[in-house]
Short mmCIF file of C-alpha atoms in Angstrom, two decimals:
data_model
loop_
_atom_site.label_atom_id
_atom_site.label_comp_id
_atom_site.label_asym_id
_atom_site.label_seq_id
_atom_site.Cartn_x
_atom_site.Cartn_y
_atom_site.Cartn_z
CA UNK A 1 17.35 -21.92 94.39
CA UNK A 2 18.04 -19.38 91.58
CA UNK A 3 21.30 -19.06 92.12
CA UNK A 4 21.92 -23.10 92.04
CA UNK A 5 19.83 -23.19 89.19
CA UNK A 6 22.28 -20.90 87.55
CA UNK A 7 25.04 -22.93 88.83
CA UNK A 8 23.50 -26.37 87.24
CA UNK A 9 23.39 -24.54 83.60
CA UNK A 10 27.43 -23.68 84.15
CA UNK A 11 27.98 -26.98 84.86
CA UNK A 12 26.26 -28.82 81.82
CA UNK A 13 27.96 -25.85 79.63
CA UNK A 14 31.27 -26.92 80.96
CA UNK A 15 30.67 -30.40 81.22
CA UNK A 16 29.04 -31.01 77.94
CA UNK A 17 31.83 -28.66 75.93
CA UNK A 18 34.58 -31.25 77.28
CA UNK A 19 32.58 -34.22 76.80
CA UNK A 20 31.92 -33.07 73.60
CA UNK A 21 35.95 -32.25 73.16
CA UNK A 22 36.69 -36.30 74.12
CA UNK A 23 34.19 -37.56 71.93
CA UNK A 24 35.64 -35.88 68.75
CA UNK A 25 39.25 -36.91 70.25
CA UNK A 26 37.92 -40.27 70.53
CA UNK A 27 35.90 -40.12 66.62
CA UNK A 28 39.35 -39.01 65.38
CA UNK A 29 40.75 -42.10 66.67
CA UNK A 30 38.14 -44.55 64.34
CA UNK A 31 36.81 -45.63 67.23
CA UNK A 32 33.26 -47.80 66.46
CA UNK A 33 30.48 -46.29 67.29
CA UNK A 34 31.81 -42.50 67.71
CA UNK A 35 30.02 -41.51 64.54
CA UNK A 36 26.75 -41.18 66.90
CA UNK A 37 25.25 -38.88 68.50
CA UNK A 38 25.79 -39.10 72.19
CA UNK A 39 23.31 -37.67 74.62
CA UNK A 40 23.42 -34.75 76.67
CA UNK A 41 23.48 -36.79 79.99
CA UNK A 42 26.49 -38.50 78.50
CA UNK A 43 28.21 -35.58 77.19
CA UNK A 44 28.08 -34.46 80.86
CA UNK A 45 29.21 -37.81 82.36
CA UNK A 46 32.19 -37.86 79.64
CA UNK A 47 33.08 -34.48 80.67
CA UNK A 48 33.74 -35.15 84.53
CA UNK A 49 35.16 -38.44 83.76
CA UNK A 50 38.05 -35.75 81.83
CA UNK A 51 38.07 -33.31 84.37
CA UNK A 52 38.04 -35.55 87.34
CA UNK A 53 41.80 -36.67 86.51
CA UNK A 54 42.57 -33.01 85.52
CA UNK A 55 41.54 -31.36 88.74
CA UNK A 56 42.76 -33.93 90.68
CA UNK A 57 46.34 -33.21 89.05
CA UNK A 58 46.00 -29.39 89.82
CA UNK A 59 44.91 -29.54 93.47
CA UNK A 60 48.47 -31.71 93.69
CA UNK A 61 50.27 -28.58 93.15
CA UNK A 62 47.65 -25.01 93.67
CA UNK A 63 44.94 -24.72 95.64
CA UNK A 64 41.38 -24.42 93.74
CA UNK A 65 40.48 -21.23 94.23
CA UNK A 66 38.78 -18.82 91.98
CA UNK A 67 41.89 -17.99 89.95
CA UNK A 68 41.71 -22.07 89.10
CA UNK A 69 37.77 -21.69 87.93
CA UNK A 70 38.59 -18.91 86.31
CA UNK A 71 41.65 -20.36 84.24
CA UNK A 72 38.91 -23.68 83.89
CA UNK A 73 36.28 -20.92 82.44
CA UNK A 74 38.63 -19.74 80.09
CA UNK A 75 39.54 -22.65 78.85
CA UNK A 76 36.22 -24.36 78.38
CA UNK A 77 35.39 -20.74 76.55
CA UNK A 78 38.07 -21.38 74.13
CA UNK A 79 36.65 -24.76 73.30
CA UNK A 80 32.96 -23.44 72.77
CA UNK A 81 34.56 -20.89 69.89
CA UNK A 82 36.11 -23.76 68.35
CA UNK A 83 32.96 -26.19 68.29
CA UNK A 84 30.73 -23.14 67.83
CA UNK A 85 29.79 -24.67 64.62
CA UNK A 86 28.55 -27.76 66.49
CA UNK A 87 26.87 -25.97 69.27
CA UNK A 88 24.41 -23.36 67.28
CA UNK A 89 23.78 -27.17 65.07
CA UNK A 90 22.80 -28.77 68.12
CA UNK A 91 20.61 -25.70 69.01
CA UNK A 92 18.73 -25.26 65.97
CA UNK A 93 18.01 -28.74 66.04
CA UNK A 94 16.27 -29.05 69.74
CA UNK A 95 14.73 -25.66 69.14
CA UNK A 96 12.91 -27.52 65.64
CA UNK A 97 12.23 -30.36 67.85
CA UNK A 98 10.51 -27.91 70.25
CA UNK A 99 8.57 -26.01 67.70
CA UNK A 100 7.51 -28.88 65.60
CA UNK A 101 7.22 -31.57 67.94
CA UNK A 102 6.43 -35.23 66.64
CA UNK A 103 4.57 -35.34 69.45
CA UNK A 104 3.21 -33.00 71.07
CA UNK A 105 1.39 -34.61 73.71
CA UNK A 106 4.52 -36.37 74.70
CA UNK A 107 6.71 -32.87 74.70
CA UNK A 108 4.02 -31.70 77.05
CA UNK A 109 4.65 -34.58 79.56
CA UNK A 110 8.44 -34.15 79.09
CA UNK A 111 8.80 -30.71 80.35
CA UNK A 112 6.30 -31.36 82.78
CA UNK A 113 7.94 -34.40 84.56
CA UNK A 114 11.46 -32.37 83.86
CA UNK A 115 9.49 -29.21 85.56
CA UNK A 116 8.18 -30.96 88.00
CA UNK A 117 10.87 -33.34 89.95
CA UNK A 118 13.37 -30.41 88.51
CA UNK A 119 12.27 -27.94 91.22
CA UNK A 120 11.92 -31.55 93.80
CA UNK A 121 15.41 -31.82 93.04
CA UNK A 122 16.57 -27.63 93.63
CA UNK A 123 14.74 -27.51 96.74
CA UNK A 124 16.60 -31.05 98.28
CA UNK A 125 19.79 -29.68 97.07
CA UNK A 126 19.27 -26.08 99.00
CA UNK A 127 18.27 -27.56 102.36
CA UNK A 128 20.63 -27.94 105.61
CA UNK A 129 23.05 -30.79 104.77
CA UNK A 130 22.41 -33.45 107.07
CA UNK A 131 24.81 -36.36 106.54
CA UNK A 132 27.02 -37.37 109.49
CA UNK A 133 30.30 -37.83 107.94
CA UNK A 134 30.07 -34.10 106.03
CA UNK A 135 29.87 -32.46 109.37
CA UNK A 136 32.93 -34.58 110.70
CA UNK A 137 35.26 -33.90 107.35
CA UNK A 138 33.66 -33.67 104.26
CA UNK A 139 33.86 -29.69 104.41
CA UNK A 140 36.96 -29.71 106.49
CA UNK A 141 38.56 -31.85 103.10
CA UNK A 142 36.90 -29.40 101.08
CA UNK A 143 38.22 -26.16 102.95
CA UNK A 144 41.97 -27.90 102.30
CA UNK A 145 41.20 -28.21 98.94
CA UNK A 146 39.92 -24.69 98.36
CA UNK A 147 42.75 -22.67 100.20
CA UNK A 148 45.74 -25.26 99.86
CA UNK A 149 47.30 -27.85 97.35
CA UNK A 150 47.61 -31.02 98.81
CA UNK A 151 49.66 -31.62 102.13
CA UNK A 152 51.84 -33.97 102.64
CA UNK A 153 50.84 -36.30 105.57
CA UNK A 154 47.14 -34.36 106.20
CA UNK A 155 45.81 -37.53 107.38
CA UNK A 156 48.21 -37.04 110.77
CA UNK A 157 46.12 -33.85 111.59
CA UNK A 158 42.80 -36.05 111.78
CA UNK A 159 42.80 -39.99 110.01
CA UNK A 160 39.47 -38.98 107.81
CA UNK A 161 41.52 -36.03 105.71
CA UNK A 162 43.37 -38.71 104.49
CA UNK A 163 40.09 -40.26 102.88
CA UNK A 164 41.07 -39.88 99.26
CA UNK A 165 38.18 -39.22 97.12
CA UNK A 166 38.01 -37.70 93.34
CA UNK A 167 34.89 -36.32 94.46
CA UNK A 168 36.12 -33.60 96.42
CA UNK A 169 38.01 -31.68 93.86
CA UNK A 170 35.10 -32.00 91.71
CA UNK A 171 33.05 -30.71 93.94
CA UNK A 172 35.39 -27.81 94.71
CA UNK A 173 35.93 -26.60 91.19
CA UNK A 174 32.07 -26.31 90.95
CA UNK A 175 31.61 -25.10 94.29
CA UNK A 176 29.93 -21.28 93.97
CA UNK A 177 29.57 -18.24 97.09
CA UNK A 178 26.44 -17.33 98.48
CA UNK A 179 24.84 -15.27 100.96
CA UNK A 180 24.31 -18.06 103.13
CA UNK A 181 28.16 -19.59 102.55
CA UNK A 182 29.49 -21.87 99.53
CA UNK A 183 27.12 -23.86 98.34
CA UNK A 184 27.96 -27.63 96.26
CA UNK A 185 25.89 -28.65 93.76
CA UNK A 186 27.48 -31.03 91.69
CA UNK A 187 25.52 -34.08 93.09
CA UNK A 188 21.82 -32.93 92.61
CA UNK A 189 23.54 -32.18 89.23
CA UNK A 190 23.91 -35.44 88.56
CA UNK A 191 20.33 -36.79 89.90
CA UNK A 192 19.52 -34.05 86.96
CA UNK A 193 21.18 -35.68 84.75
CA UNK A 194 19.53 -39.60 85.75
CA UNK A 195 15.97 -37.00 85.20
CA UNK A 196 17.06 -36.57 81.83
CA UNK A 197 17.96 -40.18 81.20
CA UNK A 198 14.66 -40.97 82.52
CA UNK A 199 12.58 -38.97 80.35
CA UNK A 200 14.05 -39.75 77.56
CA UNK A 201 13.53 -43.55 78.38
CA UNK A 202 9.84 -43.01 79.08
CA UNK A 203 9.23 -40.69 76.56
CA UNK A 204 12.02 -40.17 74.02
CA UNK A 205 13.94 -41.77 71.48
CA UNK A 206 13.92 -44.56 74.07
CA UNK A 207 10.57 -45.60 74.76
CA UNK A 208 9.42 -49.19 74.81
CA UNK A 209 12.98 -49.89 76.01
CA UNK A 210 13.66 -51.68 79.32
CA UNK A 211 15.29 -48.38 80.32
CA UNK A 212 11.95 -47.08 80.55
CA UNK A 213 10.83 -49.48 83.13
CA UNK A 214 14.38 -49.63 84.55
CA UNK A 215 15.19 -45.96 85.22
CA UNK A 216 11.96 -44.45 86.91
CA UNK A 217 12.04 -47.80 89.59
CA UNK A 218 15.91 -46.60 90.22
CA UNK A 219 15.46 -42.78 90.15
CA UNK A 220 12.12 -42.49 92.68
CA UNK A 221 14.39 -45.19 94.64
CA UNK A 222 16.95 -43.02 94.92
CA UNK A 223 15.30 -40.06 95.13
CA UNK A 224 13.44 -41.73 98.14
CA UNK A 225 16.86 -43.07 99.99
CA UNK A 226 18.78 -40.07 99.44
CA UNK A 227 16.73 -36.99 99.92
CA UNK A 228 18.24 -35.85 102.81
CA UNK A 229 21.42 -35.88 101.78
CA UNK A 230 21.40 -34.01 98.14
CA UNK A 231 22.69 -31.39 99.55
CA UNK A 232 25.43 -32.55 101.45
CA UNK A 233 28.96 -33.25 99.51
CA UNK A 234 28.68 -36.55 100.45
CA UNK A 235 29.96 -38.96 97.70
CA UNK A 236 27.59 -41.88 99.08
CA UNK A 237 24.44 -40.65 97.17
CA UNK A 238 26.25 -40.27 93.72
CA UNK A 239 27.85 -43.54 93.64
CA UNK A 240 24.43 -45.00 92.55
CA UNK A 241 23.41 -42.88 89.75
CA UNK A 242 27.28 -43.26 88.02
CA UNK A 243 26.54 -46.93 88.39
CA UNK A 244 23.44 -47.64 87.00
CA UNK A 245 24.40 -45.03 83.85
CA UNK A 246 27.12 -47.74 83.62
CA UNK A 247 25.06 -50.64 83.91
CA UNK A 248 21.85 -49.64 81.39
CA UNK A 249 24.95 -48.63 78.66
CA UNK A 250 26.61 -52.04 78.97
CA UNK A 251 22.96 -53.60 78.73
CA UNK A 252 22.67 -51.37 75.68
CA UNK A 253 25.65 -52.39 74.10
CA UNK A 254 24.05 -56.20 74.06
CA UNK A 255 20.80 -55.54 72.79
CA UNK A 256 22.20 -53.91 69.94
CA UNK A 257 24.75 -57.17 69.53
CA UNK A 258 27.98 -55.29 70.08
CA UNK A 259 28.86 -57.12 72.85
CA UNK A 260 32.10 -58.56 71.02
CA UNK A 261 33.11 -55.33 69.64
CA UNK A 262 35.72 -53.16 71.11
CA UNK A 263 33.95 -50.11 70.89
CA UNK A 264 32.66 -46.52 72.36
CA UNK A 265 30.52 -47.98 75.13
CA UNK A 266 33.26 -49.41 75.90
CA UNK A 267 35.41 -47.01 76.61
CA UNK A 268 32.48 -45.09 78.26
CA UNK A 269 31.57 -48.08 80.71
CA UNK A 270 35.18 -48.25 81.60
CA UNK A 271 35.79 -44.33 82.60
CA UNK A 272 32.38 -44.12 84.75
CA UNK A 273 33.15 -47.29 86.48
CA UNK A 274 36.68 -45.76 86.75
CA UNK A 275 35.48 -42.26 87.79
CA UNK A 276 33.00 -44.32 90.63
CA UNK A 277 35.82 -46.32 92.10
CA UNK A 278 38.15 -42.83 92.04
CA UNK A 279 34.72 -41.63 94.32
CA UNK A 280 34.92 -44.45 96.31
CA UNK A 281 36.32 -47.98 96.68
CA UNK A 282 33.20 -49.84 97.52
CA UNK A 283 32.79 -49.55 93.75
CA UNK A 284 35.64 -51.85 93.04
CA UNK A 285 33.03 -54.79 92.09
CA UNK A 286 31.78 -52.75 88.83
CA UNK A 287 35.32 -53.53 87.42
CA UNK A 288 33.37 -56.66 86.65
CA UNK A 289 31.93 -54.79 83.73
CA UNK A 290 34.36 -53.30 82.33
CA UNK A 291 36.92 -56.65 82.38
CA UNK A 292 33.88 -58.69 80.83
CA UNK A 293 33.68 -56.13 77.93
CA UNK A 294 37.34 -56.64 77.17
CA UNK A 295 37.39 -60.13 77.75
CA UNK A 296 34.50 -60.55 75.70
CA UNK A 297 36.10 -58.17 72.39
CA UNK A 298 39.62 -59.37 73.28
CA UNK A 299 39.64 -60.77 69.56
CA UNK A 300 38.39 -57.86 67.77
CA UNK A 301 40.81 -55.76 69.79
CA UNK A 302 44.07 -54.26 67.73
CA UNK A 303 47.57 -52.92 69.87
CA UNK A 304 46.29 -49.38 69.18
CA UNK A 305 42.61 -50.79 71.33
CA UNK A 306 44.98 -51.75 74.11
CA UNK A 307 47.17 -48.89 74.00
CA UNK A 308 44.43 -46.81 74.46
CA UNK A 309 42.99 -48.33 77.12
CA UNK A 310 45.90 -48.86 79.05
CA UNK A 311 46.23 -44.70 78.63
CA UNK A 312 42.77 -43.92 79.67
CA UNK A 313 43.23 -45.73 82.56
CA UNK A 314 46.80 -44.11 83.64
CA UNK A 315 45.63 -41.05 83.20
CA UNK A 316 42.34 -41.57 85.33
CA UNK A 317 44.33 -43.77 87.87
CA UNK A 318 47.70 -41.76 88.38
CA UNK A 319 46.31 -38.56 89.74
CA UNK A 320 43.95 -40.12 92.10
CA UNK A 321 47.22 -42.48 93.67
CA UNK A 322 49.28 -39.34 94.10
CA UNK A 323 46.99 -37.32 95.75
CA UNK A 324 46.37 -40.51 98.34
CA UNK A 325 49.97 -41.45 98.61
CA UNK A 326 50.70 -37.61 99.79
CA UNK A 327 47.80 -37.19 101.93
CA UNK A 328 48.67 -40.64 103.97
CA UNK A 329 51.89 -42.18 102.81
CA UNK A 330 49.95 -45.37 101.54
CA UNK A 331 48.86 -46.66 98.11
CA UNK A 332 45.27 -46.79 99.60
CA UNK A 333 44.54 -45.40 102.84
CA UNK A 334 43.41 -47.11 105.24
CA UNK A 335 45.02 -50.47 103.85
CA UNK A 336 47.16 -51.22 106.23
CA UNK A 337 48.04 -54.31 103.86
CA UNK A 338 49.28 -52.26 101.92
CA UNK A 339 52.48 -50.84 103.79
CA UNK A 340 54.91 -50.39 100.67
CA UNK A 341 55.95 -46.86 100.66
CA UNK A 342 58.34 -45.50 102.97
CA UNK A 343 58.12 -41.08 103.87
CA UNK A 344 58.15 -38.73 106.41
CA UNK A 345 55.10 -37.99 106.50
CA UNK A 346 53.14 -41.01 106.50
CA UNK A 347 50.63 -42.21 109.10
CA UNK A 348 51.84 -44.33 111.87
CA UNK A 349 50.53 -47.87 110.65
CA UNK A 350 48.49 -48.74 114.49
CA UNK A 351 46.74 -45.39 113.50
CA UNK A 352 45.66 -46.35 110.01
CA UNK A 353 44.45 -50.31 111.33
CA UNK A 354 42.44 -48.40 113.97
CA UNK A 355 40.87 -46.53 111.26
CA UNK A 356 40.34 -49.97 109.78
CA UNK A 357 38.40 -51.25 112.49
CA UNK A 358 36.56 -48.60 112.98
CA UNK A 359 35.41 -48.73 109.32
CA UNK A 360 34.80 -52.14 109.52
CA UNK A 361 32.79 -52.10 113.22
CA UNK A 362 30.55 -49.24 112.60
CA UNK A 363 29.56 -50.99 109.29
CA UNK A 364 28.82 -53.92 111.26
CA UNK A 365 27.59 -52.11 113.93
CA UNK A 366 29.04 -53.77 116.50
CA UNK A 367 28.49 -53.48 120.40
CA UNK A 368 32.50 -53.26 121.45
CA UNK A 369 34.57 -50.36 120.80
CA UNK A 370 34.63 -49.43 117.40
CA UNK A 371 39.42 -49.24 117.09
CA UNK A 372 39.32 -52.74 118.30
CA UNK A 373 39.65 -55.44 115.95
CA UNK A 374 36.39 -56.88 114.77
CA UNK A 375 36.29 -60.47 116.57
CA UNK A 376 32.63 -61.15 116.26
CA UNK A 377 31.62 -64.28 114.49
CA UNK A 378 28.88 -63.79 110.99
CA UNK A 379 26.29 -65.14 113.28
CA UNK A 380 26.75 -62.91 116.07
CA UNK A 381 26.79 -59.12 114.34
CA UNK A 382 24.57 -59.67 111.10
CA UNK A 383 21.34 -60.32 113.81
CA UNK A 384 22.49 -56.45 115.15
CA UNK A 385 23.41 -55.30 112.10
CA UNK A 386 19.63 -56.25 110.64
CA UNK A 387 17.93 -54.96 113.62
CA UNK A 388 19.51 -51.35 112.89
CA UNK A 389 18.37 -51.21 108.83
CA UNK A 390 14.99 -49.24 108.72
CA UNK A 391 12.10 -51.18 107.16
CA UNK A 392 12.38 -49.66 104.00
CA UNK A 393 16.16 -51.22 103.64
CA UNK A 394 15.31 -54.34 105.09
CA UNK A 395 12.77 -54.72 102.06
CA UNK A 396 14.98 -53.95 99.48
CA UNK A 397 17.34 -56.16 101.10
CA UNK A 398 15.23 -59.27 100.94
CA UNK A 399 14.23 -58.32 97.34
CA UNK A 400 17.83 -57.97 96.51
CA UNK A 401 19.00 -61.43 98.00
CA UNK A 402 16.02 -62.91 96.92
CA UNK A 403 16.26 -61.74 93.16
CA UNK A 404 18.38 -64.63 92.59
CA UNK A 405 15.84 -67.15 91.74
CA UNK A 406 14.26 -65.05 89.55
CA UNK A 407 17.62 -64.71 87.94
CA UNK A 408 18.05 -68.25 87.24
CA UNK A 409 14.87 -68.85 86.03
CA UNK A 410 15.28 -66.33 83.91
CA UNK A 411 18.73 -66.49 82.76
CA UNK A 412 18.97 -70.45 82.92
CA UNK A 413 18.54 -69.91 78.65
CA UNK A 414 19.02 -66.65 77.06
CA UNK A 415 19.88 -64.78 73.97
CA UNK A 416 23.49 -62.64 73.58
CA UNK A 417 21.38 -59.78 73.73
CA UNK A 418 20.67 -60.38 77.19
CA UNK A 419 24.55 -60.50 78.25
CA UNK A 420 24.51 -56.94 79.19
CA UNK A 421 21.64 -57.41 81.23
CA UNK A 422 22.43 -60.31 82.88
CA UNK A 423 26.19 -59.56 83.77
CA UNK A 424 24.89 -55.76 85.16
CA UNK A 425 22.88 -57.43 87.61
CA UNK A 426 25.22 -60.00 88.95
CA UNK A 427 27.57 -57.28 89.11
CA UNK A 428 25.17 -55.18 91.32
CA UNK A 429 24.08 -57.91 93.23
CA UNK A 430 28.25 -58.85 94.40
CA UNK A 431 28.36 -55.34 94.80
CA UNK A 432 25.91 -54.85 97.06
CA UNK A 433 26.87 -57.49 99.44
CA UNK A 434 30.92 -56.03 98.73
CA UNK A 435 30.30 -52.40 99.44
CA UNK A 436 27.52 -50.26 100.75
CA UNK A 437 24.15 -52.05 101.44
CA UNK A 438 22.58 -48.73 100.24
CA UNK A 439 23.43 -50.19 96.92
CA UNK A 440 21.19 -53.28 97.03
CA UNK A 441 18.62 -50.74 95.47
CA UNK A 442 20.18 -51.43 92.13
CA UNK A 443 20.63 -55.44 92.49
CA UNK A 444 16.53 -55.79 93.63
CA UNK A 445 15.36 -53.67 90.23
CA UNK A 446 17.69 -54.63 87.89
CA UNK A 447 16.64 -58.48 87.95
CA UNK A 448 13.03 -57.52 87.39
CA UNK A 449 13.48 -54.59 84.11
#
């Protein structure tokens, strides 16, 4: 536990130095709102939204071994001795703030909450993985990625290596040895980081906010869902906590009636929701978000707005479309629809609509062989499908599907402020019936914050 610890501070130090690195890039562009503050948890979220792209171009060409964290170390050094000026600021100001509190009281119940479900979150992330698909090729993909740059046509060996996630290079730059083997922390990491957010909401500069209803609902939620799996490099149990960091800032950006303003959230909105559909596609809904922002400051917007999001999003995109296009030989594997590039090495296209259907059945949970196309009718697999959701999924199912009167009631007349609000949970709520049903859990609470 000591030793992840350890690995949890690297990664906020390295996280948080190039967070803090795109946030000056981005002040020295005049973007709005840049001249605050952000907050640690977004520092960190900023950070692997740059690095994602980054290591994600390297393991195209080297392998990530140690000689890659090392040259990553180095780097990230050379950017703390040029914001050292910033850093020792920021530390001389939290150290005040812990020596002459405004409150001391609420101090006290910050550290102990952050003690508390802290050492809740070490020990889940140090237990025997125990998701299904990490066994079958999460830490195969991850053993590529750690002694090989990509190959070409990977997905032939088995059709799951071919599963392109940005995930996985993440996790493999962060990945440290142990006695016990190599150990990947990066996800509890982030639940660390949704701790943070949360104390700060109940507590903090936040307090009285709907964030402090909001986040504690979402984080025990997902705390309760995904236990067993913190410690697996799954990239199911992170999807969550990048979207509702998404959702709560785009809320944000209402209430303080910026919602028609091209500004820093954003730009911030856009790269998680980016960084979660890199991670995986069933986040394709929370483009919603996103696209409303823009739509909604299309006016304010000047060519050097739109330059500069059309960059940000080649750079995040490119990388990850590389990497899948040499790994399977297909824009987005397993598409089969999408058939429109022509190599060696690609995967024979029965092979990838197998993998298809058996996506697509064992969703479902069909009763006939999962590689045969699905041919059941709505009525006749949702009655099976139900029957296999425990009771605690079926709850939050209902809640989620039945959060829609509530919504109209209370959305049938509202305020600009509530925009954000408003378009985060319809967002959630088609994403949750799009994607994973593990993701209802955001739809059912954010109707009722």
């Amino acid at each position: 536990m000591l030793t992840l610890l350890l690995s949890w501070l690297i990664t906020a130090a390295v996280t948080r130095v190039v967070g803090r690195t795109a946030w000056s890039w981005l002040r020295s562009k005049g973007l709005s709102g840049t001249e605050e503050a952000l907050p640690l948890e977004w520092l960190s979220l900023l950070g692997l939204c740059v690095v994602a792209p980054v290591v994600g171009g390297i393991s195209l060409s080297w392998a990530i071994r140690t000689s890659i964290q090392l040259v990553v170390a180095a780097s990230v050094l050379a950017l703390m001795v040029a914001q050292r000026k910033e850093i020792s600021a920021d530390f001389r100001q939290g150290w005040q703030v812990v020596k002459h509190p405004n409150n001391r009281y609420s101090l006290l119940a910050s550290l102990a909450i952050l003690g508390v479900l802290g050492i809740r979150l070490l020990h889940l992330s140090t237990v025997a993985p125990a998701n299904f698909d990490s066994g079958l090729y999460h830490f195969q993909t991850l053993k590529w990625l750690n002694e090989y740059p990509t190959v070409p046509g990977l997905g032939n060996l088995h059709g799951r290596l071919a599963f392109n996630s940005s995930w996985f290079p993440l996790l493999s730059l962060f990945r440290y040895g142990s006695p016990v083997g190599t150990v990947y922390g990066l996800g509890g990491f982030l639940y660390v980081l949704l701790l943070g957010a949360m104390v700060r909401a109940m507590i903090g500069t936040r307090r009285g906010s709907r964030e402090a209803w909001a986040l504690p609902l979402l984080f025990f939620l997902l705390l309760w869902s995904f236990q067993i799996w913190l410690s697996s490099p799954t990239p199911d149990y992170v999807l969550p906590v990048l979207l509702i960091f998404a959702f709560l800032r785009y809320a944000r950006k209402w209430e303080l009636g910026n919602g028609h303003r091209f500004d820093a959230d954003t730009v911030l909105v856009g790269l998680v929701v980016l960084l979660a559909v890199t991670i995986k596609l069933s986040a394709l809904p929370a483009l919603l978000l996103p696209l409303h922002s823009l739509w909604a400051s299309r006016r304010a917007m000047t060519r050097s707005h739109w330059l500069l999001v059309a960059g940000l999003v080649f750079c995040m995109l490119t990388p990850w479309l590389v990497r899948g296009i040499l790994l399977s030989g297909y824009l987005i594997y397993p598409v089969a629809a999408l058939d429109w590039i022509t190599v060696d090495w690609k995967i024979p296209l029965d092979s990838v609509q197998k993998e298809q259907y058996m996506i697509t059945n064992v969703g479902r949970w069909t009763t006939h062989p999962t590689c045969l196309p699905p041919h059941q009718t709505l009525a006749q697999w949702v009655p099976h499908w139900w029957l296999t959701q425990s009771n605690f999924m079926q709850g939050v199912m209902l809640l989620a599907a039945g959060s829609v009167v509530p919504a109209i009631i209370r959305w049938r007349k509202f305020s600009s402020q509530e925009t954000g609000w408003a378009a985060g949970w319809l967002t959630a709520w088609l994403g949750a019936f799009f994607g994973s049903g593990r993701h209802l859990i955001t739809a059912s609470v954010l109707v009722f914050c």
